[in-house]
Amino acid sequence: MAELPDRSLTHKMGLTREEITRRKEFLELDDKDVERLRGLHDLAGQYANAVIEEFYNHLLGFREGREFFRDAAVLERVKVAQKKYFLELTGGSYGESYVESRLQIGLAHERINLPIQLYLGMYNFYLRAIASRFLDAQKAKPAEAFQNFLSVLKLVFFDMGLAIETYIHERESTIVTQQEAIRELSTPVLRLRDRLLIMPIIGVIDSHRASQLTQHLLQRIRTDRAKVVVMDITGVPTVDSAVANHLSQAVQASRLMGATVIVTGLSAEVAQTLVRLGVDLTKVRTVGDLQEGIEEAEQLLGYELARPPAAEKRDDPA
Amino acid sequence: MNSRARRPPKNAMTPPDKSDPMHVPILKQGPYLIASIQSALTDSDLFQLRDDLVERVGRARSRGVIIDVTVLEVMDSFACRVLRDLVNMIKLRGAEAVIVGIQPEVAFAMVQLGLSLEGAVTALDLEEGLAYLDRQVGGGRGRGR
């Protein structure tokens, strides 16, 4: 069954054939169970519709359930998919393609944000429904029925493991993408004039980001031969002693490379917290806002801003 | 850092040099002295540089000194202390001193170790250092003695 494409979920989530085997071993899901499950296929076919109908009636009895299935057409489609799923439980083939289809189903439910407790609740409902039917079918041999039930139980736990894993996998990959996005966003260093850089910092600064940001800044000081850097922290929501420490490290490292850093945009709250925390930022040059920062930087670089005489005349009608 | 490749292996330059420290070339450029470090320095090399420079400042009656550390890939606390002392000694002898060419990686590592060369003036590179001295000393480089 090696024909699964590389971009299949099974591959993406690193579920190798050995891993699948190992999991089955852990659940003690063996050939005997597979045999029993296969033997149940006809029986399952007889009650599948009834069980699924019962389940959705049960589900729709809850507000959470109703919210997901407002549309009758969707509900019908889901029921068909559900039946296929249900019959696969006794399909007798539990290899890679089985795993893939389980993962796909898990993913579909994650995508529509179905709460995991409803998902697990469904398994519970099925197990109970199946258990009573097994007993009914084999009244004379309850022990046999119980063995059958245990086989189903093993497989269901195997499925549940996969379902939960898709949920976790999806959320984790969201976190990873977001972290990358933050990293990308984190350090724009812009050249405003010859030898003048500005660096608007937006968002939370943690130590990882701070060191990345500092290294990036230092590289740019080198390549742009910057003498002055205006670092604007208006967009940093909270500045505590750790953040202040990171900032002053960036300032000192820049100084070692001969560049002056002007920090702008310390809000009133930030100023209050810093003083209350006793953070010493006296070595850091701070200025009210970005405009003042740039003006001061230009002054340091020896620029003088003047309007051309023509503009002055236009402003002044006298 | 391609200078890493050119540098001789570490063990080749540590122990035997102890008795015969490497002399950092000190160039005279008008009223300024330029100490241009060519490779990683051992502790005794650093002392040698300090002694040479403090002595030369007086002999050459220099107005400013530039210490170029561009090739250094590491600056530990010892090197920082020697350099800071050196800068202060040069000031006592009536000259200005600038340390130039600290690399981004080195600067970052230094602040992480809490080394900031307090009190020493730093500049991006040799050109910046010379410009700084010109501003400080007042006279142009052309008016050398």
Coordinates of C-alpha atoms in Angstrom, one line a residue:
Chain A
M1 CA 0.0 0.0 0.0
A2 CA 2.9 2.3 -0.7
E3 CA 1.0 4.2 -3.3
L4 CA -0.1 6.9 -0.9
P5 CA 1.1 10.2 -2.3
D6 CA 3.7 12.2 -0.4
R7 CA 1.3 15.0 0.4
S8 CA -1.1 12.7 2.1
L9 CA -1.9 13.5 5.7
T10 CA -0.4 10.2 6.7
H11 CA 2.9 11.3 5.4
K12 CA 2.6 14.9 6.6
M13 CA 1.9 13.7 10.1
G14 CA 4.8 11.3 10.0
L15 CA 2.7 8.2 10.4
T16 CA 4.9 5.6 8.8
R17 CA 3.8 2.0 8.3
E18 CA 6.0 1.0 11.3
E19 CA 4.3 3.6 13.4
I20 CA 0.9 2.3 12.5
T21 CA 1.9 -1.2 13.3
R22 CA 3.3 -0.1 16.6
R23 CA 0.1 1.6 17.6
K24 CA -1.9 -1.5 16.7
E25 CA 0.5 -3.6 18.8
F26 CA 0.0 -1.3 21.7
L27 CA -3.8 -1.7 21.4
E28 CA -3.3 -5.4 20.9
L29 CA -5.3 -5.1 17.7
D30 CA -4.3 -8.3 16.0
D31 CA -5.3 -10.6 13.2
K32 CA -7.9 -12.3 15.3
D33 CA -9.6 -8.9 15.9
V34 CA -9.5 -8.2 12.2
E35 CA -11.1 -11.5 11.6
R36 CA -13.9 -10.8 14.1
L37 CA -14.5 -7.3 12.7
R38 CA -14.8 -8.7 9.2
G39 CA -17.3 -11.3 10.4
L40 CA -19.4 -8.4 11.8
H41 CA -19.7 -6.7 8.5
D42 CA -23.1 -8.0 7.5
L43 CA -24.5 -7.4 10.9
A44 CA -23.2 -3.8 10.8
G45 CA -24.8 -3.3 7.5
Q46 CA -28.2 -4.3 8.9
Y47 CA -28.2 -1.8 11.8
A48 CA -26.0 1.0 10.3
N49 CA -28.9 3.2 9.2
A50 CA -30.8 2.9 12.4
V51 CA -27.8 3.7 14.6
I52 CA -26.8 6.7 12.5
E53 CA -30.4 8.0 12.6
E54 CA -30.5 7.6 16.4
F55 CA -27.2 9.3 16.7
Y56 CA -28.2 12.4 14.8
N57 CA -31.5 12.6 16.6
H58 CA -29.4 12.6 19.8
L59 CA -27.0 15.1 18.5
L60 CA -29.7 17.5 17.3
G61 CA -31.1 17.4 20.8
F62 CA -28.2 19.6 21.9
R63 CA -27.6 23.2 21.0
E64 CA -24.0 22.6 19.9
G65 CA -25.2 19.9 17.6
R66 CA -28.0 21.9 16.1
E67 CA -25.6 24.8 15.3
F68 CA -23.5 22.6 13.1
F69 CA -26.4 21.1 11.1
R70 CA -28.8 23.9 10.4
D71 CA -28.9 23.0 6.7
A72 CA -30.9 19.8 6.0
A73 CA -28.9 19.1 2.8
V74 CA -25.6 19.2 4.7
L75 CA -27.1 16.9 7.3
E76 CA -28.0 14.4 4.6
R77 CA -24.6 14.5 3.1
V78 CA -23.0 14.0 6.5
K79 CA -25.2 11.0 7.2
V80 CA -24.1 9.3 4.0
A81 CA -20.4 10.0 4.9
Q82 CA -21.1 8.7 8.4
K83 CA -22.5 5.5 7.1
K84 CA -19.5 4.8 4.9
Y85 CA -17.3 5.5 7.9
F86 CA -19.4 3.2 10.0
L87 CA -19.1 0.4 7.6
E88 CA -15.4 0.8 7.2
L89 CA -15.1 -0.1 10.8
T90 CA -15.9 -3.7 9.8
G91 CA -14.3 -3.5 6.4
G92 CA -11.5 -5.8 7.5
S93 CA -8.7 -3.6 6.0
Y94 CA -6.9 -1.3 8.4
G95 CA -3.7 -0.3 6.6
E96 CA -2.4 3.0 5.4
S97 CA -5.4 3.9 3.3
Y98 CA -7.7 3.3 6.3
V99 CA -5.5 5.6 8.4
E100 CA -5.5 8.2 5.7
S101 CA -9.3 8.2 5.4
R102 CA -9.6 8.5 9.2
L103 CA -7.2 11.4 9.2
Q104 CA -9.2 13.1 6.4
I105 CA -12.4 12.8 8.4
G106 CA -10.7 14.2 11.5
L107 CA -9.4 17.1 9.5
A108 CA -12.8 17.8 8.0
H109 CA -14.2 18.0 11.5
E110 CA -11.4 20.2 12.7
R111 CA -11.9 22.5 9.8
I112 CA -15.5 23.1 10.7
N113 CA -14.4 23.6 14.3
L114 CA -16.4 20.7 15.7
P115 CA -15.6 20.5 19.3
I116 CA -13.5 17.5 20.2
Q117 CA -15.9 16.5 22.9
L118 CA -18.7 16.1 20.4
Y119 CA -16.4 14.1 18.2
L120 CA -15.5 11.8 21.1
G121 CA -19.1 11.7 22.2
M122 CA -20.0 10.2 18.9
Y123 CA -17.6 7.3 19.4
N124 CA -19.2 6.7 22.8
F125 CA -22.7 6.7 21.3
Y126 CA -21.7 4.3 18.6
L127 CA -20.1 1.9 21.1
R128 CA -23.1 1.8 23.3
A129 CA -25.5 1.3 20.3
I130 CA -23.3 -1.4 18.9
A131 CA -22.9 -3.2 22.3
S132 CA -26.6 -3.7 22.8
R133 CA -27.1 -4.9 19.2
F134 CA -24.3 -7.4 19.5
L135 CA -25.9 -8.8 22.6
D136 CA -29.3 -9.0 20.8
A137 CA -27.7 -10.7 17.8
Q138 CA -26.0 -13.4 19.9
K139 CA -28.2 -14.0 22.8
A140 CA -27.1 -17.5 23.1
K141 CA -23.3 -16.7 23.2
P142 CA -22.9 -13.5 25.2
A143 CA -19.2 -14.2 25.7
E144 CA -18.7 -14.2 21.9
A145 CA -20.6 -11.0 21.6
F146 CA -18.4 -9.4 24.2
Q147 CA -15.3 -10.5 22.4
N148 CA -16.6 -8.9 19.3
F149 CA -17.3 -5.8 21.1
L150 CA -13.8 -5.7 22.5
S151 CA -12.4 -5.9 19.0
V152 CA -14.6 -3.0 17.9
L153 CA -13.4 -1.1 21.0
K154 CA -9.8 -1.6 20.1
L155 CA -10.4 -0.3 16.6
V156 CA -12.4 2.7 17.9
F157 CA -9.6 3.7 20.2
F158 CA -7.2 3.4 17.3
D159 CA -9.5 5.8 15.4
M160 CA -9.9 8.2 18.3
G161 CA -6.1 8.5 18.6
L162 CA -5.9 9.4 15.0
A163 CA -8.8 11.9 15.3
I164 CA -7.2 13.7 18.2
E165 CA -3.9 13.8 16.5
T166 CA -5.4 15.6 13.4
Y167 CA -6.8 18.2 15.8
I168 CA -3.5 18.6 17.5
H169 CA -1.6 18.6 14.2
E170 CA -3.8 21.3 12.7
R171 CA -3.5 23.6 15.7
E172 CA 0.2 23.1 15.9
S173 CA 0.7 23.9 12.3
T174 CA -1.4 27.0 12.7
I175 CA 0.9 28.0 15.6
V176 CA 4.0 27.4 13.5
T177 CA 2.7 29.5 10.6
Q178 CA 1.7 32.3 12.9
Q179 CA 5.1 32.2 14.5
E180 CA 6.7 32.5 11.1
A181 CA 4.4 35.4 10.2
I182 CA 5.4 37.2 13.4
R183 CA 9.1 36.6 12.7
E184 CA 8.6 38.0 9.2
L185 CA 6.8 41.0 10.5
S186 CA 9.2 41.5 13.3
T187 CA 12.1 43.4 11.9
P188 CA 11.6 45.9 9.1
V189 CA 14.6 48.2 9.1
L190 CA 14.1 51.1 6.7
R191 CA 16.5 53.5 5.4
L192 CA 15.1 57.0 5.6
R193 CA 18.2 59.0 4.6
D194 CA 21.8 58.4 3.9
R195 CA 23.1 56.9 7.2
L196 CA 19.8 57.1 8.9
L197 CA 17.7 54.0 9.6
I198 CA 14.3 53.7 11.2
M199 CA 13.0 50.6 12.8
P200 CA 9.3 50.6 13.8
I201 CA 8.7 47.7 16.2
I202 CA 5.2 46.4 16.4
G203 CA 3.9 43.7 18.7
V204 CA 5.1 41.8 21.7
I205 CA 8.9 41.5 22.2
D206 CA 10.1 38.3 23.7
S207 CA 13.7 37.4 24.1
H208 CA 13.8 35.4 20.9
R209 CA 12.4 38.2 18.9
A210 CA 14.6 40.7 20.7
S211 CA 17.8 38.9 19.8
Q212 CA 16.7 38.5 16.2
L213 CA 15.7 42.1 15.9
T214 CA 19.1 43.2 17.4
Q215 CA 21.1 41.1 15.1
H216 CA 19.1 42.2 12.1
L217 CA 19.6 45.9 13.1
L218 CA 23.4 45.4 13.6
Q219 CA 23.7 43.8 10.2
R220 CA 21.9 46.7 8.6
I221 CA 24.1 49.2 10.5
R222 CA 27.0 47.5 8.9
T223 CA 25.7 47.3 5.4
D224 CA 24.1 50.8 5.3
R225 CA 26.9 52.4 7.3
A226 CA 24.3 53.9 9.5
K227 CA 25.2 56.5 12.1
V228 CA 21.8 57.0 13.6
V229 CA 18.9 54.7 14.1
V230 CA 15.4 55.8 15.2
M231 CA 13.7 52.9 16.9
D232 CA 9.9 53.5 17.4
I233 CA 8.2 51.4 20.0
T234 CA 4.7 52.9 19.8
G235 CA 3.4 49.5 18.6
V236 CA 4.8 47.6 21.5
P237 CA 1.9 46.9 23.8
T238 CA 3.8 46.3 27.0
V239 CA 7.2 47.3 28.0
D240 CA 8.4 45.7 31.2
S241 CA 11.9 45.3 32.6
A242 CA 12.8 42.4 30.4
V243 CA 11.8 44.3 27.2
A244 CA 13.6 47.4 28.4
N245 CA 16.6 45.3 29.0
H246 CA 16.4 43.9 25.4
L247 CA 16.1 47.4 24.1
S248 CA 19.0 48.7 26.0
Q249 CA 21.1 45.8 24.7
A250 CA 20.2 46.7 21.2
V251 CA 21.2 50.3 21.9
Q252 CA 24.5 49.3 23.4
A253 CA 25.4 46.9 20.7
S254 CA 24.6 49.6 18.1
R255 CA 26.8 52.0 20.0
L256 CA 29.7 49.5 19.8
M257 CA 29.4 49.8 16.1
G258 CA 29.4 53.5 16.3
A259 CA 25.7 54.1 15.8
T260 CA 23.4 56.2 18.0
V261 CA 20.0 54.8 18.7
I262 CA 17.1 57.1 19.5
V263 CA 14.1 55.4 21.0
T264 CA 10.8 57.0 20.3
G265 CA 7.1 56.4 21.2
L266 CA 7.3 55.6 24.9
S267 CA 3.7 56.1 26.0
A268 CA 2.7 57.7 29.3
E269 CA 1.8 54.2 30.7
V270 CA 5.1 52.8 29.6
A271 CA 7.0 55.6 31.2
Q272 CA 5.1 55.1 34.4
T273 CA 5.8 51.4 34.6
L274 CA 9.4 51.7 33.8
V275 CA 10.0 54.3 36.5
R276 CA 7.9 52.3 38.9
L277 CA 9.9 49.2 38.1
G278 CA 13.1 51.1 38.6
V279 CA 14.4 50.4 35.1
D280 CA 17.4 52.5 34.2
L281 CA 17.1 53.7 30.7
T282 CA 19.4 56.7 31.2
K283 CA 21.9 55.3 28.7
V284 CA 19.2 55.2 26.1
R285 CA 18.3 58.3 24.2
T286 CA 14.5 58.7 24.3
V287 CA 12.3 61.2 22.5
G288 CA 8.6 61.7 22.5
D289 CA 7.4 60.6 19.1
L290 CA 8.7 59.4 15.8
Q291 CA 8.7 62.9 14.3
E292 CA 10.8 64.3 17.0
G293 CA 13.1 61.3 16.8
I294 CA 13.7 61.8 13.1
E295 CA 14.2 65.5 13.6
E296 CA 16.8 64.9 16.2
A297 CA 18.5 62.2 14.1
E298 CA 18.7 64.7 11.2
Q299 CA 20.2 67.2 13.5
L300 CA 22.8 64.7 14.6
L301 CA 23.7 64.0 11.0
G302 CA 24.0 67.7 10.3
Y303 CA 20.9 68.0 8.1
E304 CA 18.9 71.2 8.3
L305 CA 15.3 71.2 7.1
A306 CA 14.3 74.4 5.4
R307 CA 11.4 75.4 3.1
P308 CA 12.3 76.8 -0.2
P309 CA 11.7 80.6 -0.2
A310 CA 8.8 80.3 -2.7
A311 CA 6.8 78.1 -0.3
E312 CA 7.3 80.6 2.5
K313 CA 5.9 83.4 0.3
R314 CA 2.8 81.4 -0.6
D315 CA 2.1 80.7 3.1
D316 CA 2.6 84.3 4.1
P317 CA 0.3 86.6 2.0
A318 CA 1.9 89.7 3.4
Chain B
M1 CA 33.2 35.4 8.1
N2 CA 35.7 34.4 5.4
S3 CA 38.6 35.6 7.6
R4 CA 38.0 32.4 9.6
A5 CA 39.4 30.4 6.8
R6 CA 42.5 32.5 6.5
R7 CA 43.3 32.4 10.2
P8 CA 45.9 29.8 11.2
P9 CA 44.6 27.1 13.5
K10 CA 44.3 28.2 17.1
N11 CA 47.0 25.9 18.6
A12 CA 49.5 27.3 16.1
M13 CA 49.5 30.7 17.8
T14 CA 48.8 30.2 21.5
P15 CA 51.6 28.7 23.5
P16 CA 54.9 29.3 21.6
D17 CA 54.1 33.0 21.2
K18 CA 54.2 33.6 24.9
S19 CA 57.8 34.7 25.0
D20 CA 57.7 36.6 21.7
P21 CA 54.4 38.5 21.4
M22 CA 53.2 39.4 18.0
H23 CA 53.5 43.1 17.3
V24 CA 50.4 44.8 16.0
P25 CA 51.5 47.2 13.2
I26 CA 51.0 50.8 14.3
L27 CA 50.8 53.2 11.4
K28 CA 51.4 56.9 11.7
Q29 CA 49.0 59.0 9.6
G30 CA 49.5 62.7 10.1
P31 CA 48.6 63.6 13.7
Y32 CA 47.0 60.1 14.3
L33 CA 48.2 56.7 15.0
I34 CA 46.4 53.7 13.6
A35 CA 46.8 50.3 15.3
S36 CA 45.6 47.8 12.8
I37 CA 45.0 44.4 14.3
Q38 CA 45.8 41.7 11.7
S39 CA 44.7 38.5 13.5
A40 CA 43.4 37.1 16.7
L41 CA 45.4 38.3 19.7
T42 CA 46.5 36.3 22.7
D43 CA 46.5 38.0 26.1
S44 CA 50.2 38.8 25.9
D45 CA 49.8 40.2 22.4
L46 CA 47.1 42.5 23.9
F47 CA 49.5 43.7 26.6
Q48 CA 52.2 44.3 24.0
L49 CA 49.8 46.4 21.9
R50 CA 48.9 48.4 25.0
D51 CA 52.5 49.1 25.9
D52 CA 53.5 49.9 22.4
L53 CA 50.6 52.3 21.8
V54 CA 50.9 54.2 25.0
E55 CA 54.5 54.7 24.4
R56 CA 54.2 55.7 20.7
V57 CA 51.5 58.3 21.5
G58 CA 54.0 60.3 23.4
R59 CA 56.9 59.7 21.0
A60 CA 54.9 60.7 17.9
R61 CA 53.1 63.5 19.8
S62 CA 49.9 62.2 18.3
R63 CA 46.5 63.9 18.8
G64 CA 44.4 60.8 18.2
V65 CA 44.6 57.0 18.1
I66 CA 42.5 54.5 16.2
I67 CA 42.4 50.9 17.2
D68 CA 41.0 48.8 14.4
V69 CA 39.5 45.5 15.6
T70 CA 37.7 44.6 12.3
V71 CA 39.3 41.1 12.1
L72 CA 38.5 40.1 15.7
E73 CA 35.8 37.5 15.8
V74 CA 35.8 37.3 19.6
M75 CA 36.0 40.0 22.3
D76 CA 36.1 38.5 25.8
S77 CA 36.0 40.4 29.0
F78 CA 39.8 40.4 29.2
A79 CA 40.2 42.0 25.8
C80 CA 37.5 44.5 26.6
R81 CA 39.2 45.5 29.9
V82 CA 42.6 45.9 28.2
L83 CA 41.1 48.0 25.4
R84 CA 39.2 50.2 27.9
D85 CA 42.3 50.7 30.0
L86 CA 44.2 51.5 26.8
V87 CA 41.7 54.1 25.8
N88 CA 41.9 55.7 29.3
M89 CA 45.7 55.7 29.2
I90 CA 45.7 57.4 25.8
K91 CA 43.4 60.0 27.1
L92 CA 45.7 60.6 30.0
R93 CA 48.5 61.2 27.5
G94 CA 46.4 63.9 25.9
A95 CA 45.1 62.2 22.8
E96 CA 41.7 61.0 21.7
A97 CA 41.1 57.3 21.1
V98 CA 38.5 55.5 19.0
I99 CA 37.8 51.8 18.6
V100 CA 36.6 50.9 15.2
G101 CA 35.3 48.0 13.2
I102 CA 33.5 45.9 15.9
Q103 CA 31.5 43.4 13.8
P104 CA 27.7 42.9 14.3
E105 CA 28.2 39.4 15.7
V106 CA 30.9 40.5 18.1
A107 CA 28.8 43.5 19.2
F108 CA 25.8 41.3 19.9
A109 CA 27.9 38.7 21.8
M110 CA 29.5 41.5 23.8
V111 CA 26.2 43.0 25.1
Q112 CA 24.9 39.5 25.9
L113 CA 28.0 39.1 28.1
G114 CA 27.4 42.5 29.6
L115 CA 30.5 44.0 28.0
S116 CA 29.9 47.5 26.7
L117 CA 33.3 49.2 26.6
E118 CA 31.9 51.9 28.9
G119 CA 33.7 55.2 28.3
A120 CA 35.4 54.2 25.1
V121 CA 34.3 55.9 21.8
T122 CA 33.5 53.5 19.0
A123 CA 33.0 54.0 15.3
L124 CA 31.8 51.9 12.4
D125 CA 35.1 51.7 10.5
L126 CA 38.4 53.4 9.9
E127 CA 36.9 56.1 7.8
E128 CA 34.4 56.9 10.5
G129 CA 37.0 56.9 13.1
L130 CA 39.2 59.3 11.2
A131 CA 36.2 61.6 10.7
Y132 CA 35.5 61.5 14.4
L133 CA 39.0 62.4 15.3
D134 CA 39.0 65.2 12.8
R135 CA 35.9 66.6 14.5
Q136 CA 37.3 66.2 17.9
V137 CA 40.9 67.4 17.4
G138 CA 39.6 70.3 15.2
G139 CA 42.5 70.5 12.7
G140 CA 42.3 68.5 9.5
R141 CA 44.5 65.6 8.9
G142 CA 46.6 67.6 6.5
R143 CA 48.1 69.6 9.3
G144 CA 50.1 66.7 10.5
R145 CA 53.4 67.1 12.2

